[in-house]
Amino acid sequence: KQLSQHIRLFSDYLVLEFKKLGSFVNKGVGVLRDMVFKYDILTLDKLVLTMAMRHYEANHARVCFFIIQLLLFKEPDFRLRVTSLTNEVSPQHWHATDSYTKTQELPEKFSREFQL
């Protein structure tokens, strides 16, 4: 429950900061992408769901969905993972005998090296 509150607060902060960034939006999305994909600070599903379900005014809602769009479609990380998943796992994966091992191999394929 506390994690959800922190993610909601962080999403509000993101929307307000991205509204002020102007031409530095790409740099902000790069940092956010690193937080999700490289350093594993946030999970993509919780962040996107929280931002999409949050109640914002009209301008803030546009900024929120713009952030989601940039995070999911502009950067190649998400597309690379989805493409890899669709290539590795067949649409009839529940009939396969090795579906569990294939899904367990995917996180290992995209393992993160933490840099301090």
PDB file of C-alpha atoms in Angstrom:
ATOM      1  CA  LYS A   1       0.000   0.000   0.000  1.00  0.00           C
ATOM      2  CA  GLN A   2       2.835   2.397   0.781  1.00  0.00           C
ATOM      3  CA  LEU A   3       4.538   1.545  -2.505  1.00  0.00           C
ATOM      4  CA  SER A   4       1.352   2.463  -4.366  1.00  0.00           C
ATOM      5  CA  GLN A   5       1.214   5.792  -2.553  1.00  0.00           C
ATOM      6  CA  HIS A   6       4.826   6.505  -3.463  1.00  0.00           C
ATOM      7  CA  ILE A   7       4.236   5.635  -7.110  1.00  0.00           C
ATOM      8  CA  ARG A   8       1.165   7.894  -7.207  1.00  0.00           C
ATOM      9  CA  LEU A   9       3.168  10.733  -5.700  1.00  0.00           C
ATOM     10  CA  PHE A  10       6.026  10.090  -8.117  1.00  0.00           C
ATOM     11  CA  SER A  11       3.671  10.078 -11.110  1.00  0.00           C
ATOM     12  CA  ASP A  12       2.219  13.430 -10.009  1.00  0.00           C
ATOM     13  CA  TYR A  13       5.749  14.774  -9.682  1.00  0.00           C
ATOM     14  CA  LEU A  14       6.650  13.453 -13.148  1.00  0.00           C
ATOM     15  CA  VAL A  15       3.670  15.113 -14.775  1.00  0.00           C
ATOM     16  CA  LEU A  16       4.445  18.480 -13.174  1.00  0.00           C
ATOM     17  CA  GLU A  17       8.155  18.277 -14.009  1.00  0.00           C
ATOM     18  CA  PHE A  18       7.614  17.183 -17.603  1.00  0.00           C
ATOM     19  CA  LYS A  19       5.211  20.054 -18.083  1.00  0.00           C
ATOM     20  CA  LYS A  20       8.004  22.460 -17.066  1.00  0.00           C
ATOM     21  CA  LEU A  21      10.828  20.718 -18.991  1.00  0.00           C
ATOM     22  CA  GLY A  22       9.908  21.951 -22.441  1.00  0.00           C
ATOM     23  CA  SER A  23      12.742  21.049 -24.795  1.00  0.00           C
ATOM     24  CA  PHE A  24      14.436  18.758 -22.241  1.00  0.00           C
ATOM     25  CA  VAL A  25      11.665  16.145 -22.418  1.00  0.00           C
ATOM     26  CA  ASN A  26      13.871  13.609 -24.210  1.00  0.00           C
ATOM     27  CA  LYS A  27      16.449  13.802 -21.438  1.00  0.00           C
ATOM     28  CA  GLY A  28      13.709  13.312 -18.829  1.00  0.00           C
ATOM     29  CA  VAL A  29      12.325  10.287 -20.657  1.00  0.00           C
ATOM     30  CA  GLY A  30      15.845   8.875 -20.887  1.00  0.00           C
ATOM     31  CA  VAL A  31      16.278   9.147 -17.134  1.00  0.00           C
ATOM     32  CA  LEU A  32      12.857   7.606 -16.536  1.00  0.00           C
ATOM     33  CA  ARG A  33      13.657   4.797 -18.970  1.00  0.00           C
ATOM     34  CA  ASP A  34      16.873   4.086 -17.090  1.00  0.00           C
ATOM     35  CA  MET A  35      14.952   3.979 -13.800  1.00  0.00           C
ATOM     36  CA  VAL A  36      12.606   1.363 -15.258  1.00  0.00           C
ATOM     37  CA  PHE A  37      14.760  -0.749 -17.550  1.00  0.00           C
ATOM     38  CA  LYS A  38      18.344  -0.292 -16.438  1.00  0.00           C
ATOM     39  CA  TYR A  39      18.282   0.175 -12.666  1.00  0.00           C
ATOM     40  CA  ASP A  40      14.953  -1.565 -11.937  1.00  0.00           C
ATOM     41  CA  ILE A  41      13.831   1.129  -9.485  1.00  0.00           C
ATOM     42  CA  LEU A  42      10.267   1.135 -10.818  1.00  0.00           C
ATOM     43  CA  THR A  43       8.324  -1.575 -12.567  1.00  0.00           C
ATOM     44  CA  LEU A  44       6.903  -0.579 -15.917  1.00  0.00           C
ATOM     45  CA  ASP A  45       3.467  -2.070 -15.319  1.00  0.00           C
ATOM     46  CA  LYS A  46       2.871  -0.276 -12.010  1.00  0.00           C
ATOM     47  CA  LEU A  47       4.130   3.051 -13.320  1.00  0.00           C
ATOM     48  CA  VAL A  48       2.058   2.971 -16.522  1.00  0.00           C
ATOM     49  CA  LEU A  49      -1.061   1.715 -14.750  1.00  0.00           C
ATOM     50  CA  THR A  50      -0.766   4.340 -12.029  1.00  0.00           C
ATOM     51  CA  MET A  51      -0.236   7.135 -14.522  1.00  0.00           C
ATOM     52  CA  ALA A  52      -3.073   5.987 -16.763  1.00  0.00           C
ATOM     53  CA  MET A  53      -5.592   5.558 -13.937  1.00  0.00           C
ATOM     54  CA  ARG A  54      -4.720   8.788 -12.129  1.00  0.00           C
ATOM     55  CA  HIS A  55      -7.204  11.674 -12.307  1.00  0.00           C
ATOM     56  CA  TYR A  56      -5.619  14.748 -13.874  1.00  0.00           C
ATOM     57  CA  GLU A  57      -6.864  17.976 -15.381  1.00  0.00           C
ATOM     58  CA  ALA A  58      -6.966  18.125 -19.184  1.00  0.00           C
ATOM     59  CA  ASN A  59      -3.456  19.520 -19.728  1.00  0.00           C
ATOM     60  CA  HIS A  60      -1.895  17.285 -17.096  1.00  0.00           C
ATOM     61  CA  ALA A  61      -3.632  14.228 -18.576  1.00  0.00           C
ATOM     62  CA  ARG A  62      -2.148  15.020 -21.982  1.00  0.00           C
ATOM     63  CA  VAL A  63       1.312  15.309 -20.459  1.00  0.00           C
ATOM     64  CA  CYS A  64       0.789  12.029 -18.584  1.00  0.00           C
ATOM     65  CA  PHE A  65      -0.156  10.084 -21.701  1.00  0.00           C
ATOM     66  CA  PHE A  66       2.644  11.767 -23.626  1.00  0.00           C
ATOM     67  CA  ILE A  67       5.101  10.425 -21.033  1.00  0.00           C
ATOM     68  CA  ILE A  68       3.598   6.936 -21.356  1.00  0.00           C
ATOM     69  CA  GLN A  69       3.793   7.128 -25.136  1.00  0.00           C
ATOM     70  CA  LEU A  70       7.429   8.224 -25.104  1.00  0.00           C
ATOM     71  CA  LEU A  71       8.367   5.600 -22.544  1.00  0.00           C
ATOM     72  CA  LEU A  72       6.727   2.732 -24.415  1.00  0.00           C
ATOM     73  CA  PHE A  73       7.166   3.576 -28.073  1.00  0.00           C
ATOM     74  CA  LYS A  74      10.063   5.977 -28.570  1.00  0.00           C
ATOM     75  CA  GLU A  75      12.754   4.068 -26.764  1.00  0.00           C
ATOM     76  CA  PRO A  76      13.828   0.701 -28.216  1.00  0.00           C
ATOM     77  CA  ASP A  77      14.035  -1.139 -24.861  1.00  0.00           C
ATOM     78  CA  PHE A  78      10.362  -1.965 -24.592  1.00  0.00           C
ATOM     79  CA  ARG A  79       9.990  -2.895 -28.267  1.00  0.00           C
ATOM     80  CA  LEU A  80      13.071  -5.127 -28.059  1.00  0.00           C
ATOM     81  CA  ARG A  81      11.654  -7.023 -25.078  1.00  0.00           C
ATOM     82  CA  VAL A  82       8.230  -7.459 -26.682  1.00  0.00           C
ATOM     83  CA  THR A  83       9.782  -8.640 -29.944  1.00  0.00           C
ATOM     84  CA  SER A  84      11.977 -11.082 -28.060  1.00  0.00           C
ATOM     85  CA  LEU A  85       8.993 -12.403 -26.137  1.00  0.00           C
ATOM     86  CA  THR A  86       6.923 -12.926 -29.271  1.00  0.00           C
ATOM     87  CA  ASN A  87       9.815 -14.703 -30.991  1.00  0.00           C
ATOM     88  CA  GLU A  88      10.570 -16.981 -28.034  1.00  0.00           C
ATOM     89  CA  VAL A  89       7.067 -17.883 -26.898  1.00  0.00           C
ATOM     90  CA  SER A  90       4.476 -19.237 -29.313  1.00  0.00           C
ATOM     91  CA  PRO A  91       0.851 -18.080 -29.213  1.00  0.00           C
ATOM     92  CA  GLN A  92      -0.093 -21.585 -28.024  1.00  0.00           C
ATOM     93  CA  HIS A  93       2.429 -21.534 -25.182  1.00  0.00           C
ATOM     94  CA  TRP A  94       0.154 -23.247 -22.670  1.00  0.00           C
ATOM     95  CA  HIS A  95       0.234 -26.422 -24.773  1.00  0.00           C
ATOM     96  CA  ALA A  96       4.034 -26.579 -24.827  1.00  0.00           C
ATOM     97  CA  THR A  97       5.841 -28.690 -22.272  1.00  0.00           C
ATOM     98  CA  ASP A  98       8.723 -26.242 -21.830  1.00  0.00           C
ATOM     99  CA  SER A  99       6.739 -22.987 -21.582  1.00  0.00           C
ATOM    100  CA  TYR A 100       7.762 -22.407 -17.965  1.00  0.00           C
ATOM    101  CA  THR A 101      11.472 -22.680 -18.723  1.00  0.00           C
ATOM    102  CA  LYS A 102      11.128 -20.319 -21.704  1.00  0.00           C
ATOM    103  CA  THR A 103       9.425 -17.665 -19.610  1.00  0.00           C
ATOM    104  CA  GLN A 104      12.082 -18.045 -16.904  1.00  0.00           C
ATOM    105  CA  GLU A 105      14.863 -17.530 -19.460  1.00  0.00           C
ATOM    106  CA  LEU A 106      13.553 -14.148 -20.598  1.00  0.00           C
ATOM    107  CA  PRO A 107      14.524 -12.173 -17.454  1.00  0.00           C
ATOM    108  CA  GLU A 108      17.969 -13.740 -17.625  1.00  0.00           C
ATOM    109  CA  LYS A 109      18.303 -12.578 -21.210  1.00  0.00           C
ATOM    110  CA  PHE A 110      17.684  -8.977 -20.148  1.00  0.00           C
ATOM    111  CA  SER A 111      19.612  -9.063 -16.892  1.00  0.00           C
ATOM    112  CA  ARG A 112      20.722  -5.766 -15.471  1.00  0.00           C
ATOM    113  CA  GLU A 113      24.174  -4.833 -14.319  1.00  0.00           C
ATOM    114  CA  PHE A 114      23.906  -2.372 -11.488  1.00  0.00           C
ATOM    115  CA  GLN A 115      26.411   0.433 -11.501  1.00  0.00           C
ATOM    116  CA  LEU A 116      27.177   2.283  -8.307  1.00  0.00           C
TER     117      LEU A 116
END
